[in-house]
Structure formats: structure tokens, C-alpha cells
mmCIF file of C-alpha atoms in Angstrom:
data_model
loop_
_atom_site.group_PDB
_atom_site.id
_atom_site.type_symbol
_atom_site.label_atom_id
_atom_site.label_comp_id
_atom_site.label_asym_id
_atom_site.label_seq_id
_atom_site.Cartn_x
_atom_site.Cartn_y
_atom_site.Cartn_z
ATOM 1 C CA UNK S 684 -12.360 -16.266 1.792
ATOM 2 C CA UNK S 685 -11.816 -15.687 5.764
ATOM 3 C CA UNK S 686 -12.992 -12.155 6.209
ATOM 4 C CA UNK S 687 -11.340 -12.068 10.044
ATOM 5 C CA UNK S 688 -7.993 -11.982 8.123
ATOM 6 C CA UNK S 689 -8.702 -8.917 6.902
ATOM 7 C CA UNK S 690 -7.443 -6.054 8.290
ATOM 8 C CA UNK S 691 -10.240 -3.098 9.327
ATOM 9 C CA UNK S 692 -9.273 -0.652 6.319
ATOM 10 C CA UNK S 693 -9.362 -3.537 3.713
ATOM 11 C CA UNK S 694 -12.994 -4.899 5.761
ATOM 12 C CA UNK S 695 -14.001 -1.049 4.738
ATOM 13 C CA UNK S 696 -12.238 -1.058 1.007
ATOM 14 C CA UNK S 697 -14.074 -4.392 0.307
ATOM 15 C CA UNK S 698 -17.696 -2.850 1.517
ATOM 16 C CA UNK S 699 -17.147 0.433 0.095
ATOM 17 C CA UNK S 700 -16.333 -2.171 -3.423
ATOM 18 C CA UNK S 701 -19.973 -3.623 -2.952
ATOM 19 C CA UNK S 702 -21.816 -0.470 -2.448
ATOM 20 C CA UNK S 703 -20.110 1.353 -5.415
ATOM 21 C CA UNK S 704 -20.951 -1.876 -7.481
ATOM 22 C CA UNK S 705 -24.430 -1.737 -6.305
ATOM 23 C CA UNK S 706 -25.173 2.064 -6.563
ATOM 24 C CA UNK S 707 -24.334 1.873 -10.009
ATOM 25 C CA UNK S 708 -25.660 -0.691 -11.028
ATOM 26 C CA UNK S 709 -23.384 -3.154 -11.232
ATOM 27 C CA UNK S 710 -23.974 -7.369 -11.061
ATOM 28 C CA UNK S 711 -20.926 -7.884 -10.580
ATOM 29 C CA UNK S 712 -18.323 -6.276 -7.639
ATOM 30 C CA UNK S 713 -14.504 -6.106 -10.213
ATOM 31 C CA UNK S 714 -11.611 -5.194 -9.382
ATOM 32 C CA UNK S 715 -12.638 -2.051 -10.682
ATOM 33 C CA UNK S 716 -14.802 -0.874 -7.917
ATOM 34 C CA UNK S 717 -12.622 -2.566 -5.218
ATOM 35 C CA UNK S 718 -9.356 -0.759 -6.865
ATOM 36 C CA UNK S 719 -11.636 3.023 -6.717
ATOM 37 C CA UNK S 720 -12.171 2.128 -2.923
ATOM 38 C CA UNK S 721 -8.181 2.105 -2.280
ATOM 39 C CA UNK S 722 -7.724 5.026 -3.791
ATOM 40 C CA UNK S 723 -10.919 7.134 -2.259
ATOM 41 C CA UNK S 724 -9.601 5.291 1.482
ATOM 42 C CA UNK S 725 -8.927 8.159 3.984
ATOM 43 C CA UNK S 726 -6.175 6.855 5.685
ATOM 44 C CA UNK S 727 -4.652 4.774 3.430
ATOM 45 C CA UNK S 728 -2.038 3.942 2.503
ATOM 46 C CA UNK S 729 -2.815 3.660 -1.518
ATOM 47 C CA UNK S 730 -2.796 7.592 -2.331
ATOM 48 C CA UNK S 731 0.652 8.285 -0.481
ATOM 49 C CA UNK S 732 2.065 5.241 -1.944
ATOM 50 C CA UNK S 733 1.287 5.930 -5.755
ATOM 51 C CA UNK S 734 2.249 10.518 -4.788
ATOM 52 C CA UNK S 735 5.529 9.012 -3.454
ATOM 53 C CA UNK S 736 6.435 7.604 -6.983
ATOM 54 C CA UNK S 737 5.536 10.178 -8.489
ATOM 55 C CA UNK S 738 1.847 8.910 -10.043
ATOM 56 C CA UNK S 739 -0.898 11.523 -9.604
ATOM 57 C CA UNK S 740 -3.810 9.553 -8.067
ATOM 58 C CA UNK S 741 -6.380 11.583 -8.327
ATOM 59 C CA UNK S 742 -5.804 11.251 -12.644
ATOM 60 C CA UNK S 743 -5.801 7.777 -11.682
ATOM 61 C CA UNK S 744 -9.232 8.054 -9.682
ATOM 62 C CA UNK S 745 -10.840 9.617 -12.296
ATOM 63 C CA UNK S 746 -9.733 7.221 -15.367
ATOM 64 C CA UNK S 747 -11.216 3.813 -12.987
ATOM 65 C CA UNK S 748 -13.969 6.093 -13.599
ATOM 66 C CA UNK S 749 -14.259 5.860 -16.512
ATOM 67 C CA UNK S 750 -13.879 2.297 -17.148
ATOM 68 C CA UNK S 751 -16.620 1.765 -13.933
ATOM 69 C CA UNK S 752 -18.878 4.421 -16.593
ATOM 70 C CA UNK S 753 -18.672 1.695 -19.475
ATOM 71 C CA UNK S 754 -19.434 -1.399 -17.679
ATOM 72 C CA UNK S 755 -23.327 -1.993 -18.448
ATOM 73 C CA UNK S 756 -25.560 -1.366 -15.650
ATOM 74 C CA UNK S 757 -28.367 -4.573 -14.292
ATOM 75 C CA UNK S 758 -32.244 -3.023 -13.376
ATOM 76 C CA UNK S 759 -35.127 -4.442 -12.218
ATOM 77 C CA UNK S 760 -35.973 -7.832 -10.838
ATOM 78 C CA UNK S 761 -31.833 -8.738 -9.976
ATOM 79 C CA UNK S 762 -30.810 -5.199 -9.664
ATOM 80 C CA UNK S 763 -28.912 -4.643 -6.382
ATOM 81 C CA UNK S 764 -27.612 -7.857 -6.086
ATOM 82 C CA UNK S 765 -23.615 -7.957 -6.305
ATOM 83 C CA UNK S 766 -21.570 -10.713 -6.803
ATOM 84 C CA UNK S 767 -17.733 -11.596 -7.003
ATOM 85 C CA UNK S 768 -16.645 -11.494 -10.369
ATOM 86 C CA UNK S 769 -13.886 -14.372 -11.067
ATOM 87 C CA UNK S 770 -11.256 -11.827 -11.576
ATOM 88 C CA UNK S 771 -12.292 -10.275 -8.317
ATOM 89 C CA UNK S 772 -11.813 -13.057 -6.753
ATOM 90 C CA UNK S 773 -8.873 -13.551 -8.000
ATOM 91 C CA UNK S 774 -7.184 -10.674 -6.973
ATOM 92 C CA UNK S 775 -8.610 -11.768 -3.627
ATOM 93 C CA UNK S 776 -6.985 -14.895 -3.728
ATOM 94 C CA UNK S 777 -4.172 -13.439 -4.601
ATOM 95 C CA UNK S 778 -3.679 -11.022 -1.975
ATOM 96 C CA UNK S 779 -3.929 -13.558 0.601
ATOM 97 C CA UNK S 780 -1.139 -15.042 -0.397
ATOM 98 C CA UNK S 781 1.224 -12.369 -0.990
ATOM 99 C CA UNK S 782 -0.146 -12.091 2.784
ATOM 100 C CA UNK S 783 0.764 -15.521 3.828
ATOM 101 C CA UNK S 784 4.917 -15.067 1.609
ATOM 102 C CA UNK S 785 5.198 -11.466 3.082
ATOM 103 C CA UNK S 786 4.219 -13.917 6.769
ATOM 104 C CA UNK S 787 1.559 -11.158 7.578
ATOM 105 C CA UNK S 788 -1.404 -12.240 9.816
ATOM 106 C CA UNK S 789 -3.789 -10.085 8.153
ATOM 107 C CA UNK S 790 -4.362 -9.141 4.507
ATOM 108 C CA UNK S 791 -3.996 -5.549 4.305
ATOM 109 C CA UNK S 792 -4.729 -2.808 2.081
ATOM 110 C CA UNK S 793 -0.952 -2.978 -0.026
ATOM 111 C CA UNK S 794 -1.658 -6.534 -0.301
ATOM 112 C CA UNK S 795 -4.552 -6.073 -2.046
ATOM 113 C CA UNK S 796 -3.462 -2.957 -4.044
ATOM 114 C CA UNK S 797 0.051 -5.296 -4.606
ATOM 115 C CA UNK S 798 -2.834 -8.459 -6.049
ATOM 116 C CA UNK S 799 -4.821 -5.132 -7.938
ATOM 117 C CA UNK S 800 -1.540 -4.001 -9.776
ATOM 118 C CA UNK S 801 -0.395 -8.100 -10.501
ATOM 119 C CA UNK S 802 -4.046 -8.844 -12.466
#
């Protein structure tokens, strides 16, 4: 994955997803971690887009947090080290493909969100 091909906001979302996974004691970064990061991102485009189509972003945040709470936690020597799950990697690949199809030079929040929704 070419991080230099991500917009600043997309890079921030990935960092937040990784931090959230580590804070929650999850070994894998999953799509839900990234979705939560996108939903909570200040000055992001995901919340306004959801509101525009009549979806309450806060209810979605609550549902994503519930899903994250159900993921088993890891403790001990391996705790704190996280890696991308296979599903997360597929979403990232889809986001890069979407950016290419749209002839965009960088992967944006919109590409990430569309890839998550397609997963």
C-alpha cells in the first residue's frame, strides 16, 4: 500500500483506526475501526454525506462501537501490536481501484468509505 497516495485526511483515518484497534486490545485492524475513524473525523465528508441522505451518523457510530466491543481482546506479550485484517486489506485495495477508476491521483475519505460500503 502506497501511503503517499492517500490524502492527509485518509492518512489520519488510517492512523486513528490503528490507534483505536490498539486501545481496544484488538490484534487486527478491521473495517469497523476504519469506519469509526471516518465517522468521527472532524472536517470529514462522511458525516455530512450520511446526513444528506437522511442517515443519522451518531446511530451508525453507536452500532459500529457495539460491533467493536464484541471483538475479542488480546492481552499479554502480543498486545499493542496490530496488523491489517484480510478484509481491511481488501477494502484498501478497493479504495485504490476506485480512485484509479475515478482518475483521482489520491485515495480520499470518499474512496475509503465507498470501499467499506462495498465490502
